[in-house]
Amino acid sequence: MSAVRVRFAPSPTGYLHVGGARTALFNWLLARKCGGTFILRIEDTDVERSTRESVDAILQGMEWLGLDWDEGPFYQSDNFPLYKEHVRKLLDAGKAYKCYCTAEELDARRELAMKEGRKPKYDGTCRERGDAPEGAPYVVRFRAPQGGEVAFDDLIKGRIAFPAEELDDLIIQRTDGTPTYNFCVVIDDAVMRITTVIRGDDHVNNTPRQIQLYQALGYPVPQFAHVPMILGSDKARLSKRHGATSVIAYRDMGYLPEALMNYLVRLGWSHGDDEIFSREEMIEKFDIGNVGRSASVFNPEKLNWLNAHYIKTGDPERLADLLLPHLSSRGVSTLNGPRLVDVVTTLQERAQTLEEMADRALFYYSAPTSYDEAALAKFDKDHLTAVYTIVAGKLSTAGEASAAGYDQIFKDICTENGWKMPQVGQPVRIALSGGTQAPGIGEIVQALGRDESIRRILAAAAFLSGE
RNA sequence: GUCCCCUUCGUCUAGCCCGGCCCAGGACACCGCCCUUUCACGGCGGCGACACCGGUUCAAAUCCGGUAGGGGACGCCA
């Protein structure tokens, strides 16, 4: 096991969204690549907004994608005493101080500063304050070192430097005694001995403050890698308005976890011209230094293509299992019908998602109750009747066959009767499925079974004569 | 407003660090043709980009400077 220790630290205020999933993926990839440790930590210091349901939803999303963690999940809410202790330490060392300014005063000053074109940082009212108002509520602020600059070498973006003047005295403990985010991350990452912090680039501005905190606390500063954001089609931050953002929603829409993983890993990262990556390949080829510096737009079309690819090349048995819930939600039971694996096999090249596959599988489990009139109208009634009669007869005398075997039978029927394939295939397809968009007829007959196929052909013939 | 970051086809990106092989390659989408038993799959081809302006150089997508545009942060949220 190498010394590399990374972590994914979501806040449980909602489900696992694709942006978070990609951050988790990059962390996981780096850990797996160098035999490091991947830690899951739940950032629930905001007791108000954190929920158990969100934690479950996040774990569920990670499990579905196969992003397994080596340690955790740890909860920041379990560490309050630890944070308290560190606040004490800073206070005693004079590296932090109590601030009695009220939230209202702060808001007013911030607003005024903005209006006057000044930077809205804390004005330091309580920084050098000597008195301690009796019983007045206070927050604890970090005494940010001024002068010089704070810089770091980001693994993705390169060197980033901030003038120390830009960094103000951030609050590390609220009036109610709870610690704040920027303080907790530092302590947790330090205590968990995280070597590489991979997170969204909306955190780059927090990084210099955190570095000052590491230094004030005497902890080694980890390496940082800030991953660019994922945008919607209008280049605005990806949100529900652009479609689904929840990982689990993608599962429910019929996407395969390997397809989403493959899509996500290629968003912002690439390896030459490669597009398809198995789990093993991404672990082998991933390099955090190759992650792009600019934001990328989430493109559902490409996800569809990848999903179609994995459906086409996937194991039919597994796909059949995964398809089951999509069938049940349509009220379909596969108990009295063709084997689902056979059905799946005929549909693998024709579906981009499991939802689409479920729709296309419907006719296998319930015989058509009506037929595509327009398609039928392309043939005259006598021809249709002749085709149905001859095909039904021929199938009755033939034994069970493979899809290719049935196709041969249809070819024989054509040559024996002087018909062209479309003149036979289309009518039969309509009789079997009700419409024209369906797998090859040999495939359908094989999956449906010879007897059921004959029944449906006869039913179509009866329907015609009944008109 | 201040600070930080970003900028190659509509989209994801290769190339950029180590200038010439790039009048820029791949993929998705789109268009056309082929295959064909419908729908698909597949094959072939097409459309399509170095944000802009200067500089350095024999030579710049690649190096330097500036401009514009976009994004992020500025919270007793994370």
XYZ file of C-alpha atoms (C1' of nucleotides) in Angstrom:
545
model
C 0.000 0.000 0.000
C 1.485 3.330 -1.032
C 1.388 6.401 1.153
C -1.191 8.107 -1.029
C -4.332 8.892 0.910
C -7.249 10.660 -0.756
C -10.773 11.367 0.287
C -14.187 12.194 -1.058
C -16.017 14.508 1.304
C -19.596 15.259 0.264
C -22.001 17.209 2.414
C -25.224 15.273 2.980
C -27.642 17.920 1.827
C -28.905 16.092 -1.246
C -28.277 13.133 -3.513
C -24.987 12.269 -5.199
C -24.879 14.384 -8.342
C -22.741 13.764 -11.417
C -20.247 16.473 -10.495
C -19.651 14.955 -7.103
C -19.505 11.506 -8.637
C -16.762 12.606 -10.975
C -14.761 14.095 -8.127
C -15.211 10.838 -6.234
C -14.167 8.919 -9.347
C -10.937 10.888 -9.763
C -10.084 10.344 -6.112
C -10.871 6.655 -6.374
C -8.859 6.324 -9.576
C -5.777 7.907 -8.054
C -6.013 5.695 -4.979
C -6.519 2.521 -7.006
C -3.794 3.430 -9.438
C -1.081 3.804 -6.841
C -2.368 1.363 -4.311
C -3.338 4.164 -1.985
C -6.254 4.599 0.366
C -9.615 6.079 -0.556
C -11.522 7.531 2.365
C -15.165 8.558 2.520
C -15.988 11.375 4.861
C -19.379 12.957 5.372
C -19.180 16.708 5.972
C -22.191 17.245 8.153
C -21.142 20.155 10.325
C -24.214 22.006 9.133
C -26.578 20.153 11.415
C -29.538 22.088 10.048
C -29.260 20.921 6.481
C -27.676 17.492 6.811
C -29.970 14.496 6.633
C -29.708 10.753 7.036
C -31.591 10.305 3.748
C -28.918 12.245 1.915
C -26.183 10.141 3.436
C -27.992 6.991 2.294
C -28.542 8.419 -1.173
C -24.862 9.253 -1.518
C -23.738 5.822 -0.348
C -26.227 4.212 -2.703
C -24.897 6.217 -5.622
C -21.292 5.331 -4.829
C -22.121 1.663 -4.484
C -24.018 1.598 -7.743
C -21.011 3.057 -9.544
C -18.703 0.650 -7.785
C -16.698 3.375 -6.084
C -15.676 1.404 -3.036
C -13.892 3.141 -0.193
C -11.231 1.763 2.116
C -11.984 3.768 5.237
C -15.117 5.382 6.558
C -17.652 6.675 6.173
C -16.517 9.059 8.848
C -18.788 11.814 10.093
C -17.525 15.246 11.015
C -20.302 15.503 13.541
C -18.459 12.814 15.521
C -15.402 15.021 15.754
C -16.753 18.103 17.491
C -14.547 17.612 20.589
C -11.515 17.417 18.309
C -12.375 20.720 16.631
C -13.066 22.347 20.001
C -9.641 21.316 21.166
C -8.004 22.883 18.130
C -9.905 26.125 18.578
C -8.622 26.231 22.146
C -5.103 25.674 20.895
C -5.293 28.545 18.453
C -6.926 30.822 21.024
C -4.237 30.069 23.587
C -1.505 30.716 21.069
C -3.063 34.032 20.131
C -3.589 32.780 16.580
C -7.318 33.192 16.923
C -9.517 35.647 18.775
C -13.067 36.149 19.916
C -15.153 38.457 17.777
C -18.261 40.117 19.163
C -19.501 41.709 15.975
C -23.043 40.643 15.231
C -24.138 39.055 11.983
C -26.217 42.145 11.253
C -23.288 44.503 11.701
C -21.167 42.314 9.476
C -23.802 42.213 6.749
C -24.123 45.975 6.828
C -20.372 46.532 6.620
C -20.012 43.999 3.840
C -22.725 45.649 1.835
C -21.243 49.081 2.356
C -17.776 47.890 1.347
C -19.143 46.383 -1.855
C -21.032 49.539 -2.647
C -17.931 51.661 -2.153
C -15.922 49.325 -4.316
C -13.781 47.948 -1.521
C -13.181 44.279 -0.949
C -15.808 42.928 1.424
C -13.421 41.393 3.910
C -13.698 41.521 7.684
C -12.512 44.931 8.879
C -10.705 43.596 11.931
C -12.812 45.415 14.533
C -12.208 42.760 17.189
C -8.752 41.710 16.050
C -6.903 43.800 18.607
C -9.727 44.206 21.055
C -8.678 44.025 24.685
C -11.964 43.786 26.557
C -14.296 40.823 26.708
C -17.936 41.888 27.013
C -19.576 39.918 29.806
C -21.853 37.176 28.511
C -21.989 38.598 24.996
C -22.217 36.015 22.206
C -19.089 35.685 20.115
C -17.546 33.757 17.260
C -13.907 32.723 17.067
C -11.891 34.114 14.200
C -8.584 32.949 12.833
C -5.925 35.670 12.922
C -4.822 35.372 9.302
C -1.150 36.196 8.809
C -0.823 39.322 6.665
C 1.964 40.205 4.286
C 3.527 38.273 1.456
C 1.608 35.739 -0.549
C 0.211 32.278 -0.099
C 0.876 29.991 -3.029
C 0.538 26.342 -3.899
C 1.229 24.098 -6.858
C -2.068 22.692 -7.971
C -1.707 19.285 -9.597
C -4.216 20.296 -12.255
C -3.955 24.063 -12.586
C -0.340 24.688 -11.810
C 0.923 27.374 -9.461
C -1.687 29.640 -7.940
C -0.763 32.531 -5.691
C -2.822 34.895 -3.568
C -1.641 38.096 -1.886
C -2.082 37.531 1.856
C -3.968 40.846 2.032
C -6.847 39.198 0.221
C -7.287 36.687 2.987
C -9.398 37.811 5.876
C -9.917 36.515 9.379
C -12.347 33.721 8.794
C -14.702 32.449 11.420
C -13.685 29.047 12.697
C -16.305 28.686 15.400
C -19.871 29.942 15.309
C -21.790 31.684 18.063
C -23.380 28.373 18.969
C -19.971 26.815 19.436
C -19.988 24.645 16.286
C -16.963 24.718 13.996
C -17.138 25.902 10.386
C -16.248 24.117 7.189
C -12.871 25.655 6.376
C -11.641 24.776 9.823
C -12.997 21.211 9.930
C -11.603 20.177 6.555
C -8.147 21.214 7.570
C -8.226 19.311 10.829
C -9.813 16.220 9.325
C -7.491 16.130 6.351
C -4.540 16.587 8.668
C -5.671 14.000 11.204
C -6.551 11.512 8.467
C -3.147 12.171 6.958
C -4.616 12.998 3.550
C -1.778 13.472 1.076
C -3.739 14.724 -1.904
C -6.897 16.789 -1.804
C -8.899 16.381 -5.018
C -12.038 18.539 -5.062
C -14.097 20.893 -7.200
C -12.394 24.079 -8.316
C -14.989 26.186 -6.555
C -12.653 25.552 -3.615
C -9.515 27.186 -4.974
C -10.293 30.402 -3.137
C -10.542 28.505 0.131
C -7.199 26.840 -0.360
C -4.903 29.690 0.721
C -6.896 30.210 3.925
C -6.689 26.516 4.626
C -2.964 26.535 4.007
C -2.579 29.260 6.618
C -4.573 27.128 9.003
C -2.376 24.081 8.404
C 0.638 26.209 9.114
C -0.832 27.794 12.236
C -1.711 24.345 13.532
C 1.681 22.934 12.670
C 0.375 20.326 10.234
C 1.968 19.419 6.910
C 0.170 20.930 3.914
C -1.213 18.316 1.481
C -1.097 18.564 -2.300
C -4.140 19.992 -4.026
C -5.848 19.128 -7.291
C -8.820 21.270 -8.279
C -11.141 19.682 -10.792
C -13.010 22.075 -13.135
C -16.764 22.177 -12.935
C -19.339 20.497 -15.105
C -21.657 22.865 -16.953
C -25.037 22.488 -18.589
C -25.661 23.014 -22.304
C -26.001 26.770 -21.749
C -22.593 26.870 -20.048
C -24.144 27.626 -16.708
C -23.432 25.450 -13.712
C -25.085 22.075 -14.242
C -28.417 21.929 -12.469
C -31.757 20.123 -12.560
C -32.861 22.543 -15.193
C -30.494 20.835 -17.639
C -32.016 17.433 -16.912
C -31.132 14.812 -14.368
C -28.112 15.457 -12.186
C -28.567 12.631 -9.710
C -26.511 9.534 -10.291
C -29.378 7.335 -9.160
C -31.700 9.058 -11.618
C -29.399 7.853 -14.389
C -29.690 4.318 -13.083
C -33.459 4.656 -13.142
C -33.388 6.016 -16.679
C -31.700 2.824 -17.755
C -28.040 3.728 -17.861
C -25.354 1.205 -16.994
C -22.898 2.151 -14.259
C -19.924 1.392 -16.500
C -21.334 3.771 -19.124
C -21.713 6.626 -16.658
C -18.247 5.961 -15.262
C -16.758 5.930 -18.750
C -18.571 9.140 -19.621
C -17.519 10.877 -16.438
C -13.879 9.881 -16.685
C -13.695 11.371 -20.186
C -15.218 14.629 -19.044
C -12.147 16.719 -18.394
C -9.681 13.908 -18.825
C -8.434 11.999 -21.840
C -5.805 9.521 -22.902
C -4.882 10.177 -26.536
C -7.776 9.268 -28.795
C -9.170 6.572 -26.525
C -12.877 6.707 -25.809
C -13.764 3.365 -24.263
C -12.278 2.563 -20.892
C -12.977 -0.466 -18.782
C -12.562 -0.054 -15.061
C -9.101 -1.610 -15.239
C -8.059 0.566 -18.162
C -9.063 3.764 -16.474
C -7.159 2.807 -13.360
C -4.131 1.944 -15.430
C -4.205 5.022 -17.635
C -5.547 7.700 -15.336
C -3.219 10.544 -14.515
C -4.411 13.463 -12.431
C -1.921 15.689 -14.233
C -3.749 15.079 -17.491
C -7.015 16.480 -16.255
C -7.976 19.588 -18.217
C -8.042 23.026 -16.634
C -11.274 24.284 -18.128
C -14.893 23.498 -17.342
C -16.771 21.033 -19.530
C -20.327 20.771 -20.740
C -22.312 17.676 -19.879
C -23.417 16.071 -23.141
C -26.233 13.524 -22.737
C -25.891 12.403 -26.388
C -22.444 11.078 -25.827
C -23.555 9.342 -22.664
C -26.241 7.670 -24.781
C -23.666 6.484 -27.244
C -21.520 4.990 -24.508
C -24.523 3.383 -22.885
C -25.529 1.868 -26.221
C -21.992 0.574 -26.576
C -22.054 -1.146 -23.211
C -25.497 -2.572 -23.879
C -24.326 -3.950 -27.211
C -21.254 -5.563 -25.755
C -22.699 -6.527 -22.381
C -23.485 -9.966 -21.025
C -27.135 -10.796 -21.866
C -27.681 -12.603 -18.569
C -26.616 -9.559 -16.571
C -28.568 -7.176 -18.788
C -31.649 -9.337 -18.320
C -31.330 -8.973 -14.537
C -30.856 -5.229 -14.814
C -33.825 -4.971 -17.184
C -36.230 -6.650 -14.773
C -37.143 -3.575 -12.717
C -37.833 -1.597 -15.887
C -40.210 -4.325 -16.994
C -41.978 -4.549 -13.639
C -42.574 -0.832 -13.650
C -44.437 -1.422 -16.899
C -46.517 -4.110 -15.308
C -44.829 -6.863 -17.272
C -44.158 -10.264 -15.805
C -41.659 -12.436 -17.617
C -42.863 -15.641 -15.988
C -45.212 -16.675 -18.792
C -43.311 -15.716 -21.851
C -40.043 -16.089 -23.670
C -36.783 -16.287 -21.759
C -35.684 -12.765 -21.007
C -32.097 -13.459 -22.060
C -33.308 -14.385 -25.540
C -35.354 -11.215 -25.692
C -32.392 -9.134 -24.545
C -30.171 -10.665 -27.179
C -32.505 -9.499 -29.928
C -32.604 -5.994 -28.489
C -28.979 -5.307 -27.576
C -28.159 -3.587 -30.839
C -31.377 -1.628 -30.804
C -31.513 0.138 -27.453
C -29.584 3.048 -26.016
C -30.976 2.607 -22.528
C -32.631 -0.112 -20.505
C -35.800 1.967 -20.518
C -35.827 1.897 -24.282
C -35.092 -1.808 -24.233
C -38.007 -2.406 -21.887
C -40.335 -0.571 -24.267
C -39.129 -2.592 -27.194
C -39.478 -5.821 -25.225
C -43.144 -5.255 -24.465
C -44.544 -7.099 -27.474
C -42.778 -10.303 -26.517
C -44.899 -10.553 -23.393
C -48.260 -9.547 -24.773
C -49.484 -10.451 -28.238
C -50.476 -7.475 -30.398
C -54.068 -6.392 -29.994
C -53.899 -4.138 -33.011
C -51.709 -3.811 -36.077
C -49.950 -0.962 -37.804
C -52.633 -0.259 -40.402
C -50.488 1.947 -42.590
C -47.792 -0.701 -42.831
C -50.325 -3.404 -43.571
C -51.919 -1.269 -46.253
C -48.802 -1.584 -48.348
C -49.751 -5.168 -49.172
C -52.981 -6.421 -50.615
C -55.123 -8.638 -48.524
C -54.761 -11.751 -50.665
C -51.004 -11.553 -50.455
C -51.077 -11.160 -46.690
C -53.423 -14.102 -46.282
C -51.237 -16.247 -48.527
C -48.091 -15.295 -46.629
C -49.630 -15.977 -43.230
C -51.042 -19.302 -44.311
C -47.867 -20.523 -45.916
C -45.578 -19.280 -43.157
C -47.735 -20.786 -40.430
C -47.827 -24.068 -42.278
C -44.112 -24.136 -42.901
C -43.282 -23.301 -39.300
C -45.567 -26.065 -38.078
C -43.676 -28.693 -39.978
C -40.270 -27.256 -39.122
C -38.579 -28.086 -35.869
C -37.228 -25.617 -33.340
C -34.354 -23.696 -34.879
C -31.862 -20.936 -34.223
C -32.495 -17.363 -35.361
C -30.321 -18.015 -38.410
C -32.161 -21.285 -38.957
C -35.529 -19.520 -39.015
C -34.140 -16.891 -41.339
C -33.207 -19.671 -43.724
C -36.744 -21.015 -43.566
C -38.057 -17.584 -44.529
C -35.617 -17.440 -47.405
C -36.799 -20.825 -48.586
C -40.383 -19.638 -48.448
C -39.410 -16.712 -50.646
C -37.745 -18.808 -53.297
C -40.516 -21.404 -53.257
C -43.192 -18.778 -53.800
C -41.331 -16.284 -55.915
C -41.522 -13.576 -53.245
C -38.980 -10.994 -52.229
C -37.914 -10.950 -48.610
C -39.625 -7.664 -47.735
C -42.914 -9.104 -48.998
C -42.694 -11.808 -46.354
C -40.637 -10.282 -43.593
C -42.684 -7.168 -43.118
C -46.106 -8.857 -42.904
C -44.761 -11.455 -40.503
C -43.065 -8.822 -38.387
C -46.344 -6.958 -38.118
C -48.178 -10.131 -37.152
C -45.626 -10.937 -34.467
C -45.000 -7.507 -33.008
C -47.889 -5.362 -34.185
C -45.570 -2.899 -35.872
C -42.583 -2.518 -38.142
C -39.878 -1.504 -35.741
C -38.656 -4.767 -34.373
C -35.708 -7.162 -34.468
C -35.096 -9.486 -37.409
C -37.903 -11.979 -37.874
C -35.656 -14.991 -37.339
C -34.599 -13.475 -34.021
C -38.171 -12.789 -32.986
C -39.385 -16.275 -33.839
C -36.484 -17.814 -31.971
C -37.054 -15.708 -28.853
C -40.847 -15.937 -28.968
C -40.855 -19.662 -29.650
C -42.194 -21.395 -32.695
C -45.619 -22.182 -31.251
C -46.368 -18.668 -30.023
C -45.172 -17.303 -33.352
C -47.578 -19.531 -35.228
C -50.388 -18.480 -32.912
C -49.717 -14.806 -33.597
C -49.514 -15.338 -37.356
C -52.794 -17.185 -37.341
C -54.308 -14.450 -35.189
C -53.234 -11.856 -37.731
C -54.752 -13.942 -40.513
C -57.994 -14.195 -38.553
C -57.985 -10.473 -37.975
C -57.740 -9.920 -41.730
C -60.571 -12.211 -42.645
C -62.700 -10.709 -39.901
C -62.445 -7.260 -41.433
C -16.341 46.132 -7.175
C -11.934 43.025 -5.568
C -9.257 38.504 -6.052
C -8.542 33.728 -8.549
C -9.156 30.685 -12.799
C -10.380 29.492 -17.888
C -10.545 30.137 -23.616
C -8.844 24.333 -30.171
C -14.956 21.937 -34.454
C -22.171 22.763 -31.769
C -20.170 19.276 -27.587
C -16.037 16.032 -25.218
C -11.096 16.407 -26.501
C -5.548 15.342 -28.974
C -1.602 18.566 -29.948
C 0.789 23.184 -26.198
C 5.426 21.993 -21.106
C 10.198 20.132 -25.269
C 7.937 25.956 -31.624
C 8.440 23.042 -37.779
C 5.674 16.037 -38.636
C -0.908 20.588 -37.755
C -3.617 24.952 -44.123
C -4.855 21.072 -36.694
C -6.156 14.500 -35.289
C -10.107 11.436 -32.771
C -15.098 10.924 -30.647
C -20.521 12.394 -29.980
C -24.245 14.880 -32.781
C -25.657 16.220 -37.790
C -25.750 15.277 -43.389
C -24.887 11.799 -47.571
C -23.773 6.943 -49.607
C -23.300 1.604 -48.874
C -25.080 -2.864 -46.386
C -30.165 -4.573 -45.430
C -35.900 -8.198 -43.846
C -38.456 -3.198 -40.842
C -35.936 -0.628 -36.892
C -31.257 -0.642 -35.569
C -25.870 -2.261 -35.878
C -21.868 -1.714 -39.051
C -18.735 0.430 -43.158
C -17.323 4.714 -46.081
C -17.460 9.942 -46.915
C -18.869 15.079 -45.667
C -19.699 19.500 -42.604
C -16.985 21.787 -38.744
C -12.292 24.922 -34.402
C -6.623 27.130 -32.789
C -11.365 33.972 -28.960
C -8.922 38.661 -30.712
C -4.619 41.976 -31.389
C 0.434 42.743 -31.248
C 5.519 40.786 -30.397
C 9.665 37.070 -30.643
C 11.274 33.663 -34.676
C 13.380 31.483 -41.025
C 8.837 29.160 -38.729
C 3.574 29.841 -33.477
C -2.352 26.376 -31.876
C 2.374 25.832 -29.413
C 6.783 31.165 -26.432
C 5.807 36.589 -24.553
C 2.498 40.890 -23.788
C -2.220 43.023 -24.078
C -7.616 42.990 -25.096
C -12.247 40.683 -25.029
C -15.441 36.986 -23.316
C -16.776 33.221 -19.736
C -16.632 31.036 -14.898
C -15.606 30.894 -9.669
C -14.919 33.086 -4.809
C -15.804 37.094 -1.588
C -21.410 33.367 4.295
C -21.795 32.431 11.829
C -23.063 27.042 3.600
C -20.118 23.188 2.353
